[in-house]
Amino acid sequence: MASVPRLCLLLSIIPTILILCADFACCNTGRKTGDGLDTDFSGFSVPLEHSFEVDDVSRFRMRGALQLRGGRETSVSLSQSQLSEEDRNTLKEVAAVDGLYKIRVPRVSLTDRQTERQMDGYLTAFVRACSLVESHLSDVITLHTDVSGYLIGVSIVTIPGACRGTEVEDEVDLEAFNTTLTIIPPTNAPQPETALFIERMDIEHEKRGKPQEQKSFFAKYWMYIVPLVLFLMMSGAQDQSGGGAANGGGR
Amino acid sequence: MRADSTCYTDSGSVRMESLKLATHVQRQQYVGKTLFAHFDSHSQSSNKLFLATDKNIFASFNSRTGDLLWRHVDKVGPEGTIDILVLHGQDALMVVGGGRLLRSWDTNMGGLNWEAVLDTGSFQAACFVAIQDTVKHVAVLKKAAISLHYLTNGHQKWVENLPDSDTVQYQAVYSGGEVEVYVLGVVPNSHLTIIAYSLEDGEIIKQRSVEAPWLSSVESSCVVIGQGVLMCVDPATLALYTLPIQAEEAPQFNQILLQSLDLEVSLGFQPVLVSSQPHPARSPISEFFLQLGPDHHVLLQLNADGYTIAALRDFQPAFLVSFATTGEKTVAVVMTPKNETACDINLFSADSGRRLLDTTVIFPLDLNGGKPFKLYVHAFLKKDDSVDYRVLVQTQDHALTFIQQPGRVVWTREEALADVVTMEMVDLPLTGTQAELEGEFGKKADGLFPMVLKRLSSQVILLQAWLAHLWKLFYEARKPHGQVKNEVTIETLSRDEFNLQKMMVMVTASGKLFGIDSKSGSILWKHYLENVQPNAVFKLIVQRTTAHFPHPPQCTLLIKDKDTGLASLHVFNPIFGRKSHIAPPALPRPILQSLLLPVIDQDYAKVLLLVDDQYKVTAFPSTKNVLQQLQEMASSIFFYLIRSDQGNLSGFRLRKDLSTERIWEVVLPTEVQKIVAVNGKRPNEHVHSQGRVMGDRSVLYKYLNPNLLAVVTESTDAHPERAFVGVFLVDGVTGRIIHEAVQRKARGPVHFVHSENWVVYEYWNTKSRRNEFSVLELFEGTELYNSTVFSSLDRPHLPQVLQQTYIFPSPITTMEATLTEKGITSRHLLVGLPSGAILSLPKMFLDPRRPEVVTEHSREENLIPYAPEMPIRTEWFINYNQTVARVKGIYTAPSGLESTCLVVAYGLDIYQTRVYPSKQFDVLKDDYDYVLISSVLFALFFATMISKRLAQVKLLNRAWR
């Protein structure tokens, strides 16, 4: 239970939503990564199983083992064996009928070791078998966790992801997986950024405060007012004389 | 902030718009299912009707027109429940909230006279208490106490605890104008307790108990009649029991066997007694009704000796009975079936059982409505002292019909519309002539000669229609302008030029379907589905639109029982409301999911797939053609199921034999968070632009995944510091979690909209105690992975996700996005506020790319600088002062004009309008100066001609020189 707050701490460090907290390890062939001491400390392993059948009925077999290390820095590595001759042929056959290649991992918690045994069920994902074959077994497996460190989903994609119908001639290409493995914890959604906004407003206020020297109305517009007044005076004087003349005529 | 103020606060144009809007805006107000109804008997000429409803509404209607005079909308839920409504003179007394409040309303104006807070305890009964012919008090009986309140100010005169309230169930209170108030309680199957309280000080004057081993409930099987005689009926012994309440000398009930009166109860029917107390200051009348079967009533009279009963009249068949009093006369009102389409209502003298002449009213039975459920009679004396009356009939579909002699329906109110569950807007059909032309191309060609004939005949029809139109114009031109009515009927329905008028198909919780014309708001058809469970879930699906003449449009309503999951289909024509002759498939197993495929059968109906609890798929329609298509496409049909109780999301793929296989599974542990809502995108949504042009002229492409689901969760931990709201974006085909965001220190209710490449959600921030809006936008980046087609199976890279959050200064009740034909018009969010206003919030304000610091590029892009608070501008309210009470949902539909989006808000009221998110850019203004433009054009044209001529002459002259 003590590790829960530590995970929260880890999540709050993540600065923006664009940077995914990703500790991944690339694993080839059956070579074990990480020394025994490390796995004994806090890591544990769960099976990664896969299924590919021509009749599309799921029969999961062991593909490899996921070495999970929870706690402060969640990390994962994968040790997996090569595909056997028989498996390679089956995979090619499945690809030919546009079947699916499915993987599954058991539901586990990365932080709370006590509940690991209690949860049942699996998380399943799939990819088209043909795209796996055409990408020469280059797949990207992503594990998603929720806020408390439970595995909630798994996804598998191949790069490239398309099925173009190209034949894979070389048997060697289908022997070993070239897997990229990632754990993605949830990202923290941003809060309204009031502090930054207020700061910015203050700076703007300061900027605006200084240079604005208040001139009087007359000082600003004297160049328009003076000619106007002059003009009015001139025309007024003319009017008076004209009016006087008219009046005089009337009498 | 500067940028938006120039764009939006143009009050002049707003006023113009409001004037224009007034022409096609309409609001209809409803109150819900009637629980209590009273006519204003205060004055003879009054025409007011008072209703209390299950929607916690107290309303007054004009009984001549059916118009709403005023309405008081109380809180939703048990806090606002109206327990009882009683009327006396100008005061309407109401107990609200399970005995929480006692209220008195002024019936004239609808104002509140006073309100008194009652002691705790569940409400049992209430009655007026009179002394010497004047009603001065009201008695309220609670589970363990009785209190007396003054009618004038609500002050409590006295309150007394009831003795032995833990064993005795007190259920009724009775006052007959004496100085005592009687409380009746029962110990089921043991004895009856009668307590008499002094009116003055609440002292117990008398208390006695009477053996009654057959009695289980006073409320359901006893009434008080005559001079304070308690009349009970016991279905087990088939007998009536009488007991004088006041008299001390009667120690036990007097039994009268029904057999001795030659009466027989229908098998398995619980007999019901109906009595009447015309005035609270006097004792009830000594006549009463006994219902012996579903359509069998007897009018009985208690003789003056208080022991014997005389049968006055036997009514069989009779659906409903009621008493009505005017002046000194009390009459019995009986509704009897006449034939298939009508019922007769007759008056009978209460004291003799004689039928009163010329009092028959015919109530027309609506075949598409429910059966009569209750009668409310308004009797009044005519000039010659005979009794006349009007009847308010409540039917099972919550409709109210007000009729008067001899059977004229004065008005009808469809109160089922107060609870609209779901709706769709369907295009109206083309006019007959247009349809004829369409049909010509729709049919199969037979050869050259028949084709020519067909063309000629359709052109003759067109000519005929045109001549008829001309004649009509000529004929109507001679009439005064006001008389030309444009009434919409089902026959004259046709699509207008811009497809602005549509048919609104509304499904209500009571199981009644309505077809409403969106322009006039008039109900064009209605259909009541009987046997719909009260907790049923509805899903309305448009399988075939109007575009496939001569095939009629087709809608399918999936009705699912929430508890058992068993479902049934109702297939109908949305324009006329008629049930389709196509037989829906039998669905013996509970249905988990329904999905509409883009696959169409040979009759252009989209295929509906129904998945049952064994993951077997039923197709509807299931013709050979459809099954063949499904087999071909099976490997590309994916669907998902969500079990929110287990936190399980799983995906399936269809197999060729219409079975399914599970292909992915995502599990959100229910001990951490629970799924509250899942929303895909609307299938009829069009996105016009694939990307956004940025300030530096590069393009940021949108991540437009049509299979994307937005899943919203709430934490099970409700502590304000640890509560959170989760937003998961999951691909519905592959089950891949595209994005997972957690909003900390937040809780629901979460409202959200998922459209295009964005999700907008609203939640409550528990730390800052405010509502906040958050927007997520997904982008592929500056390069598209595959620009021609989107496939969930082939998108290996995750999109970029941008998110921003804003403070919203109001709670909201519902949210929807505008929708237009081609998606060119900018989007607005329509937000229903608890105040009843509907806010049209530009999506521009909810853009995660709003910059903190304004740069050259962001200015180029027209981005509004970030501000943490979202403004609410009053000119954004699209309904102005026409508030929509308790908005539950907003429906948007595109129209034929790209600029225009049709909006319907429903809740207690229904409000329909149009919105123009980018102003009416494709419509010429009303004051557009055609004369000026054309005269300028002509002038320029002639000027060109003349100058050309002059130039020619000049050239010629120069050549001669």
mmCIF file of N, CA, C and O in Angstrom, chain A residues 11 17-18 56 98 100 102 107 122-126 128 144-148 150 152 155 157-159 161-162 186-194 196-197 200, chain B residues 653 655 661-669 672-673 724 728 733-734 736-737 739-744 765 772 785 793-794 796 801 803 805 852 866-868:
data_model
loop_
_atom_site.group_PDB
_atom_site.id
_atom_site.type_symbol
_atom_site.label_atom_id
_atom_site.label_comp_id
_atom_site.label_asym_id
_atom_site.label_seq_id
_atom_site.Cartn_x
_atom_site.Cartn_y
_atom_site.Cartn_z
ATOM 1 N N LEU A 11 3.367 10.574 -11.141
ATOM 2 C CA LEU A 11 2.456 11.095 -12.155
ATOM 3 C C LEU A 11 2.433 12.601 -12.141
ATOM 4 O O LEU A 11 2.301 13.244 -13.168
ATOM 5 N N ILE A 17 1.001 16.841 -21.219
ATOM 6 C CA ILE A 17 0.321 15.627 -21.650
ATOM 7 C C ILE A 17 0.963 15.028 -22.881
ATOM 8 O O ILE A 17 0.687 13.901 -23.239
ATOM 9 N N LEU A 18 1.804 15.801 -23.550
ATOM 10 C CA LEU A 18 2.356 15.275 -24.790
ATOM 11 C C LEU A 18 3.468 14.272 -24.540
ATOM 12 O O LEU A 18 3.709 13.398 -25.344
ATOM 13 N N ASP A 56 -9.853 -19.440 -36.560
ATOM 14 C CA ASP A 56 -10.174 -18.291 -35.722
ATOM 15 C C ASP A 56 -10.720 -18.643 -34.341
ATOM 16 O O ASP A 56 -11.340 -17.818 -33.692
ATOM 17 N N ASP A 98 -6.583 -14.054 -44.052
ATOM 18 C CA ASP A 98 -6.895 -12.815 -43.342
ATOM 19 C C ASP A 98 -7.424 -13.106 -41.943
ATOM 20 O O ASP A 98 -8.445 -12.552 -41.511
ATOM 21 N N LEU A 100 -6.688 -13.450 -37.652
ATOM 22 C CA LEU A 100 -6.197 -12.498 -36.657
ATOM 23 C C LEU A 100 -5.111 -13.129 -35.806
ATOM 24 O O LEU A 100 -5.127 -14.324 -35.538
ATOM 25 N N LYS A 102 -3.803 -12.790 -32.100
ATOM 26 C CA LYS A 102 -4.251 -12.194 -30.840
ATOM 27 C C LYS A 102 -3.204 -12.415 -29.754
ATOM 28 O O LYS A 102 -2.504 -13.424 -29.752
ATOM 29 N N ARG A 107 -4.698 -9.832 -16.020
ATOM 30 C CA ARG A 107 -4.899 -8.561 -15.324
ATOM 31 C C ARG A 107 -4.083 -8.569 -14.049
ATOM 32 O O ARG A 107 -4.250 -9.427 -13.205
ATOM 33 N N TYR A 122 -8.348 -11.736 -18.493
ATOM 34 C CA TYR A 122 -7.224 -11.328 -19.317
ATOM 35 C C TYR A 122 -7.564 -10.055 -20.061
ATOM 36 O O TYR A 122 -8.732 -9.701 -20.223
ATOM 37 N N LEU A 123 -6.527 -9.396 -20.510
ATOM 38 C CA LEU A 123 -6.698 -8.270 -21.416
ATOM 39 C C LEU A 123 -6.251 -8.756 -22.783
ATOM 40 O O LEU A 123 -5.170 -9.331 -22.906
ATOM 41 N N THR A 124 -7.070 -8.530 -23.764
ATOM 42 C CA THR A 124 -6.803 -9.104 -25.077
ATOM 43 C C THR A 124 -6.690 -7.995 -26.117
ATOM 44 O O THR A 124 -7.335 -6.955 -26.001
ATOM 45 N N ALA A 125 -5.863 -8.235 -27.120
ATOM 46 C CA ALA A 125 -5.775 -7.318 -28.258
ATOM 47 C C ALA A 125 -5.426 -8.158 -29.480
ATOM 48 O O ALA A 125 -5.060 -9.328 -29.361
ATOM 49 N N PHE A 126 -5.583 -7.555 -30.629
ATOM 50 C CA PHE A 126 -5.327 -8.327 -31.842
ATOM 51 C C PHE A 126 -4.725 -7.440 -32.925
ATOM 52 O O PHE A 126 -4.750 -6.218 -32.843
ATOM 53 N N ARG A 128 -4.045 -7.848 -37.430
ATOM 54 C CA ARG A 128 -4.242 -8.770 -38.545
ATOM 55 C C ARG A 128 -2.955 -9.560 -38.773
ATOM 56 O O ARG A 128 -1.862 -8.993 -38.785
ATOM 57 N N HIS A 144 -1.423 -0.406 -20.940
ATOM 58 C CA HIS A 144 -1.995 0.793 -20.327
ATOM 59 C C HIS A 144 -2.340 0.499 -18.886
ATOM 60 O O HIS A 144 -2.908 -0.540 -18.575
ATOM 61 N N THR A 145 -2.018 1.425 -18.018
ATOM 62 C CA THR A 145 -2.376 1.259 -16.605
ATOM 63 C C THR A 145 -3.336 2.376 -16.213
ATOM 64 O O THR A 145 -3.438 3.386 -16.889
ATOM 65 N N ASP A 146 -4.048 2.155 -15.113
ATOM 66 C CA ASP A 146 -4.902 3.227 -14.621
ATOM 67 C C ASP A 146 -4.196 3.928 -13.462
ATOM 68 O O ASP A 146 -3.027 3.662 -13.182
ATOM 69 N N VAL A 147 -4.893 4.838 -12.802
ATOM 70 C CA VAL A 147 -4.244 5.665 -11.788
ATOM 71 C C VAL A 147 -3.642 4.864 -10.651
ATOM 72 O O VAL A 147 -2.635 5.261 -10.065
ATOM 73 N N SER A 148 -4.250 3.715 -10.322
ATOM 74 C CA SER A 148 -3.709 2.974 -9.191
ATOM 75 C C SER A 148 -2.790 1.842 -9.626
ATOM 76 O O SER A 148 -2.460 0.977 -8.823
ATOM 77 N N TYR A 150 -3.204 -0.569 -11.979
ATOM 78 C CA TYR A 150 -3.735 -1.794 -12.565
ATOM 79 C C TYR A 150 -3.523 -1.749 -14.075
ATOM 80 O O TYR A 150 -3.663 -0.697 -14.696
ATOM 81 N N ILE A 152 -4.997 -2.082 -17.464
ATOM 82 C CA ILE A 152 -6.386 -2.053 -17.926
ATOM 83 C C ILE A 152 -6.519 -2.425 -19.398
ATOM 84 O O ILE A 152 -7.584 -2.825 -19.835
ATOM 85 N N SER A 155 -2.390 -3.170 -26.203
ATOM 86 C CA SER A 155 -2.651 -3.004 -27.633
ATOM 87 C C SER A 155 -1.432 -3.445 -28.413
ATOM 88 O O SER A 155 -0.307 -3.405 -27.907
ATOM 89 N N VAL A 157 0.253 -3.130 -32.354
ATOM 90 C CA VAL A 157 0.228 -2.673 -33.746
ATOM 91 C C VAL A 157 1.539 -3.096 -34.390
ATOM 92 O O VAL A 157 2.523 -3.353 -33.694
ATOM 93 N N THR A 158 1.508 -3.165 -35.687
ATOM 94 C CA THR A 158 2.732 -3.488 -36.403
ATOM 95 C C THR A 158 3.144 -2.272 -37.214
ATOM 96 O O THR A 158 2.310 -1.457 -37.586
ATOM 97 N N ILE A 159 4.440 -2.168 -37.436
ATOM 98 C CA ILE A 159 4.920 -1.058 -38.260
ATOM 99 C C ILE A 159 5.718 -1.644 -39.412
ATOM 100 O O ILE A 159 6.721 -2.313 -39.175
ATOM 101 N N GLY A 161 1.693 -0.951 -40.830
ATOM 102 C CA GLY A 161 0.484 -1.622 -40.404
ATOM 103 C C GLY A 161 -0.361 -2.177 -41.523
ATOM 104 O O GLY A 161 -1.327 -2.875 -41.272
ATOM 105 N N ALA A 162 0.006 -1.885 -42.760
ATOM 106 C CA ALA A 162 -0.860 -2.250 -43.880
ATOM 107 C C ALA A 162 -0.601 -3.664 -44.359
ATOM 108 O O ALA A 162 0.461 -4.234 -44.120
ATOM 109 N N PRO A 186 -1.887 6.856 -17.200
ATOM 110 C CA PRO A 186 -2.762 7.949 -17.629
ATOM 111 C C PRO A 186 -2.080 9.299 -17.488
ATOM 112 O O PRO A 186 -1.257 9.496 -16.598
ATOM 113 N N THR A 187 -2.410 10.213 -18.364
ATOM 114 C CA THR A 187 -1.856 11.554 -18.262
ATOM 115 C C THR A 187 -2.796 12.401 -17.422
ATOM 116 O O THR A 187 -3.996 12.168 -17.399
ATOM 117 N N ASN A 188 -2.218 13.344 -16.751
ATOM 118 C CA ASN A 188 -3.039 14.237 -15.947
ATOM 119 C C ASN A 188 -3.600 15.337 -16.821
ATOM 120 O O ASN A 188 -2.857 16.026 -17.515
ATOM 121 N N ALA A 189 -4.907 15.496 -16.776
ATOM 122 C CA ALA A 189 -5.526 16.564 -17.557
ATOM 123 C C ALA A 189 -5.211 17.895 -16.893
ATOM 124 O O ALA A 189 -5.139 17.966 -15.669
ATOM 125 N N PRO A 190 -5.011 18.936 -17.687
ATOM 126 C CA PRO A 190 -4.621 20.217 -17.090
ATOM 127 C C PRO A 190 -5.768 20.881 -16.340
ATOM 128 O O PRO A 190 -6.932 20.657 -16.631
ATOM 129 N N GLN A 191 -5.407 21.674 -15.373
ATOM 130 C CA GLN A 191 -6.367 22.506 -14.645
ATOM 131 C C GLN A 191 -6.405 23.872 -15.350
ATOM 132 O O GLN A 191 -5.502 24.199 -16.096
ATOM 133 N N PRO A 192 -7.432 24.650 -15.097
ATOM 134 C CA PRO A 192 -7.430 26.002 -15.667
ATOM 135 C C PRO A 192 -6.224 26.784 -15.167
ATOM 136 O O PRO A 192 -5.933 26.765 -13.975
ATOM 137 N N GLU A 193 -5.528 27.430 -16.076
ATOM 138 C CA GLU A 193 -4.272 28.085 -15.710
ATOM 139 C C GLU A 193 -4.526 29.504 -15.255
ATOM 140 O O GLU A 193 -4.277 30.461 -15.988
ATOM 141 N N THR A 194 -5.005 29.645 -14.059
ATOM 142 C CA THR A 194 -5.332 30.980 -13.572
ATOM 143 C C THR A 194 -4.088 31.759 -13.193
ATOM 144 O O THR A 194 -3.988 32.943 -13.493
ATOM 145 N N LEU A 196 -0.938 31.709 -14.229
ATOM 146 C CA LEU A 196 -0.185 32.251 -15.364
ATOM 147 C C LEU A 196 -0.915 33.433 -15.974
ATOM 148 O O LEU A 196 -0.315 34.432 -16.345
ATOM 149 N N PHE A 197 -2.231 33.281 -16.068
ATOM 150 C CA PHE A 197 -3.044 34.318 -16.698
ATOM 151 C C PHE A 197 -2.976 35.609 -15.883
ATOM 152 O O PHE A 197 -2.789 36.696 -16.433
ATOM 153 N N ARG A 200 0.316 37.244 -16.315
ATOM 154 C CA ARG A 200 0.405 37.909 -17.618
ATOM 155 C C ARG A 200 -0.363 39.231 -17.597
ATOM 156 O O ARG A 200 0.102 40.239 -18.126
ATOM 157 N N ARG B 653 -16.005 -9.614 -33.452
ATOM 158 C CA ARG B 653 -16.033 -9.612 -34.905
ATOM 159 C C ARG B 653 -17.078 -10.617 -35.343
ATOM 160 O O ARG B 653 -17.258 -11.668 -34.724
ATOM 161 N N ARG B 655 -18.780 -13.452 -37.544
ATOM 162 C CA ARG B 655 -18.333 -14.584 -38.365
ATOM 163 C C ARG B 655 -19.346 -14.788 -39.479
ATOM 164 O O ARG B 655 -20.436 -14.241 -39.454
ATOM 165 N N GLU B 661 -17.012 -13.600 -32.526
ATOM 166 C CA GLU B 661 -15.858 -13.985 -31.716
ATOM 167 C C GLU B 661 -15.315 -12.756 -31.013
ATOM 168 O O GLU B 661 -15.295 -11.655 -31.573
ATOM 169 N N ARG B 662 -14.900 -12.972 -29.786
ATOM 170 C CA ARG B 662 -14.359 -11.874 -29.002
ATOM 171 C C ARG B 662 -12.917 -11.643 -29.423
ATOM 172 O O ARG B 662 -12.127 -12.570 -29.471
ATOM 173 N N ILE B 663 -12.578 -10.401 -29.755
ATOM 174 C CA ILE B 663 -11.233 -10.165 -30.256
ATOM 175 C C ILE B 663 -10.430 -9.226 -29.376
ATOM 176 O O ILE B 663 -9.217 -9.211 -29.437
ATOM 177 N N TRP B 664 -11.080 -8.419 -28.579
ATOM 178 C CA TRP B 664 -10.287 -7.604 -27.643
ATOM 179 C C TRP B 664 -11.062 -7.375 -26.372
ATOM 180 O O TRP B 664 -12.277 -7.499 -26.328
ATOM 181 N N GLU B 665 -10.336 -7.018 -25.351
ATOM 182 C CA GLU B 665 -10.957 -6.820 -24.062
ATOM 183 C C GLU B 665 -10.139 -5.814 -23.258
ATOM 184 O O GLU B 665 -8.925 -5.921 -23.173
ATOM 185 N N VAL B 666 -10.832 -4.820 -22.737
ATOM 186 C CA VAL B 666 -10.220 -3.837 -21.856
ATOM 187 C C VAL B 666 -11.030 -3.870 -20.568
ATOM 188 O O VAL B 666 -12.248 -3.891 -20.620
ATOM 189 N N VAL B 667 -10.350 -3.938 -19.436
ATOM 190 C CA VAL B 667 -11.084 -4.016 -18.168
ATOM 191 C C VAL B 667 -10.656 -2.874 -17.259
ATOM 192 O O VAL B 667 -9.479 -2.733 -16.946
ATOM 193 N N LEU B 668 -11.604 -2.058 -16.867
ATOM 194 C CA LEU B 668 -11.336 -0.993 -15.907
ATOM 195 C C LEU B 668 -11.815 -1.503 -14.550
ATOM 196 O O LEU B 668 -13.000 -1.720 -14.364
ATOM 197 N N PRO B 669 -10.890 -1.739 -13.620
ATOM 198 C CA PRO B 669 -11.305 -2.346 -12.343
ATOM 199 C C PRO B 669 -12.384 -1.500 -11.659
ATOM 200 O O PRO B 669 -12.243 -0.294 -11.493
ATOM 201 N N VAL B 672 -11.778 0.795 -8.602
ATOM 202 C CA VAL B 672 -11.111 2.089 -8.747
ATOM 203 C C VAL B 672 -12.038 3.110 -9.409
ATOM 204 O O VAL B 672 -12.191 4.225 -8.937
ATOM 205 N N GLN B 673 -12.647 2.707 -10.499
ATOM 206 C CA GLN B 673 -13.490 3.650 -11.231
ATOM 207 C C GLN B 673 -14.626 2.902 -11.911
ATOM 208 O O GLN B 673 -14.528 1.719 -12.181
ATOM 209 N N PHE B 724 -11.659 11.524 -8.911
ATOM 210 C CA PHE B 724 -11.186 11.922 -10.239
ATOM 211 C C PHE B 724 -12.194 11.497 -11.290
ATOM 212 O O PHE B 724 -13.076 10.674 -11.046
ATOM 213 N N PHE B 728 -11.289 8.181 -21.387
ATOM 214 C CA PHE B 728 -10.550 7.228 -22.208
ATOM 215 C C PHE B 728 -11.029 7.354 -23.635
ATOM 216 O O PHE B 728 -12.239 7.384 -23.878
ATOM 217 N N VAL B 733 -12.839 -0.592 -32.860
ATOM 218 C CA VAL B 733 -12.562 -1.775 -33.668
ATOM 219 C C VAL B 733 -11.428 -2.592 -33.060
ATOM 220 O O VAL B 733 -11.543 -3.799 -32.885
ATOM 221 N N THR B 734 -10.344 -1.920 -32.718
ATOM 222 C CA THR B 734 -9.175 -2.656 -32.250
ATOM 223 C C THR B 734 -9.068 -2.689 -30.725
ATOM 224 O O THR B 734 -8.272 -3.444 -30.184
ATOM 225 N N ARG B 736 -7.868 -0.434 -28.954
ATOM 226 C CA ARG B 736 -6.647 0.258 -28.559
ATOM 227 C C ARG B 736 -7.014 1.520 -27.781
ATOM 228 O O ARG B 736 -7.887 2.278 -28.192
ATOM 229 N N ILE B 737 -6.343 1.725 -26.675
ATOM 230 C CA ILE B 737 -6.588 2.938 -25.903
ATOM 231 C C ILE B 737 -5.755 4.039 -26.540
ATOM 232 O O ILE B 737 -4.524 4.046 -26.459
ATOM 233 N N HIS B 739 -6.039 7.352 -25.941
ATOM 234 C CA HIS B 739 -5.610 8.346 -24.962
ATOM 235 C C HIS B 739 -6.305 8.074 -23.642
ATOM 236 O O HIS B 739 -7.438 7.619 -23.615
ATOM 237 N N GLU B 740 -5.616 8.355 -22.587
ATOM 238 C CA GLU B 740 -6.164 8.109 -21.257
ATOM 239 C C GLU B 740 -5.801 9.311 -20.405
ATOM 240 O O GLU B 740 -4.636 9.540 -20.122
ATOM 241 N N ALA B 741 -6.811 10.103 -20.062
ATOM 242 C CA ALA B 741 -6.544 11.303 -19.266
ATOM 243 C C ALA B 741 -7.302 11.217 -17.959
ATOM 244 O O ALA B 741 -8.388 10.664 -17.891
ATOM 245 N N VAL B 742 -6.711 11.738 -16.938
ATOM 246 C CA VAL B 742 -7.332 11.723 -15.619
ATOM 247 C C VAL B 742 -7.461 13.152 -15.120
ATOM 248 O O VAL B 742 -6.475 13.883 -15.065
ATOM 249 N N GLN B 743 -8.657 13.543 -14.833
ATOM 250 C CA GLN B 743 -8.891 14.872 -14.278
ATOM 251 C C GLN B 743 -8.950 14.709 -12.766
ATOM 252 O O GLN B 743 -9.907 14.154 -12.234
ATOM 253 N N ARG B 744 -7.924 15.169 -12.098
ATOM 254 C CA ARG B 744 -7.842 14.970 -10.645
ATOM 255 C C ARG B 744 -8.773 15.939 -9.917
ATOM 256 O O ARG B 744 -9.083 16.998 -10.416
ATOM 257 N N ASN B 765 -15.272 20.578 -10.212
ATOM 258 C CA ASN B 765 -13.969 20.572 -9.565
ATOM 259 C C ASN B 765 -14.198 20.603 -8.057
ATOM 260 O O ASN B 765 -14.715 21.575 -7.513
ATOM 261 N N GLU B 772 -16.079 23.103 -14.530
ATOM 262 C CA GLU B 772 -15.008 23.360 -15.485
ATOM 263 C C GLU B 772 -15.267 22.615 -16.785
ATOM 264 O O GLU B 772 -15.852 21.529 -16.791
ATOM 265 N N TYR B 785 -0.937 9.814 -42.333
ATOM 266 C CA TYR B 785 -0.402 8.465 -42.526
ATOM 267 C C TYR B 785 -0.932 7.874 -43.823
ATOM 268 O O TYR B 785 -0.204 7.337 -44.622
ATOM 269 N N LEU B 793 -7.414 -0.549 -38.411
ATOM 270 C CA LEU B 793 -6.444 -1.641 -38.373
ATOM 271 C C LEU B 793 -5.074 -1.198 -38.865
ATOM 272 O O LEU B 793 -4.094 -1.879 -38.662
ATOM 273 N N ASP B 794 -5.043 -0.075 -39.542
ATOM 274 C CA ASP B 794 -3.783 0.363 -40.127
ATOM 275 C C ASP B 794 -3.507 1.816 -39.755
ATOM 276 O O ASP B 794 -3.527 2.699 -40.596
ATOM 277 N N PRO B 796 -0.756 2.796 -37.112
ATOM 278 C CA PRO B 796 0.106 2.384 -36.006
ATOM 279 C C PRO B 796 0.482 3.518 -35.056
ATOM 280 O O PRO B 796 0.770 3.263 -33.895
ATOM 281 N N VAL B 801 -2.213 14.634 -28.750
ATOM 282 C CA VAL B 801 -3.406 15.064 -28.021
ATOM 283 C C VAL B 801 -3.115 16.394 -27.357
ATOM 284 O O VAL B 801 -2.110 16.553 -26.669
ATOM 285 N N GLN B 803 -4.813 19.423 -24.906
ATOM 286 C CA GLN B 803 -5.922 19.600 -23.977
ATOM 287 C C GLN B 803 -5.807 20.928 -23.249
ATOM 288 O O GLN B 803 -4.709 21.386 -22.936
ATOM 289 N N THR B 805 -8.199 23.477 -20.282
ATOM 290 C CA THR B 805 -9.327 23.481 -19.351
ATOM 291 C C THR B 805 -9.709 24.910 -19.021
ATOM 292 O O THR B 805 -8.846 25.789 -18.949
ATOM 293 N N GLU B 852 -1.140 31.021 -24.758
ATOM 294 C CA GLU B 852 -0.939 31.782 -23.527
ATOM 295 C C GLU B 852 -0.403 33.166 -23.876
ATOM 296 O O GLU B 852 -0.792 34.157 -23.293
ATOM 297 N N TYR B 866 -5.573 32.715 -24.595
ATOM 298 C CA TYR B 866 -6.138 31.905 -23.515
ATOM 299 C C TYR B 866 -6.600 32.773 -22.356
ATOM 300 O O TYR B 866 -5.901 33.682 -21.916
ATOM 301 N N ALA B 867 -7.805 32.480 -21.900
ATOM 302 C CA ALA B 867 -8.293 33.091 -20.665
ATOM 303 C C ALA B 867 -8.904 31.959 -19.858
ATOM 304 O O ALA B 867 -9.628 31.142 -20.410
ATOM 305 N N PRO B 868 -8.597 31.883 -18.574
ATOM 306 C CA PRO B 868 -9.053 30.710 -17.818
ATOM 307 C C PRO B 868 -10.567 30.652 -17.656
ATOM 308 O O PRO B 868 -11.116 29.589 -17.465
#
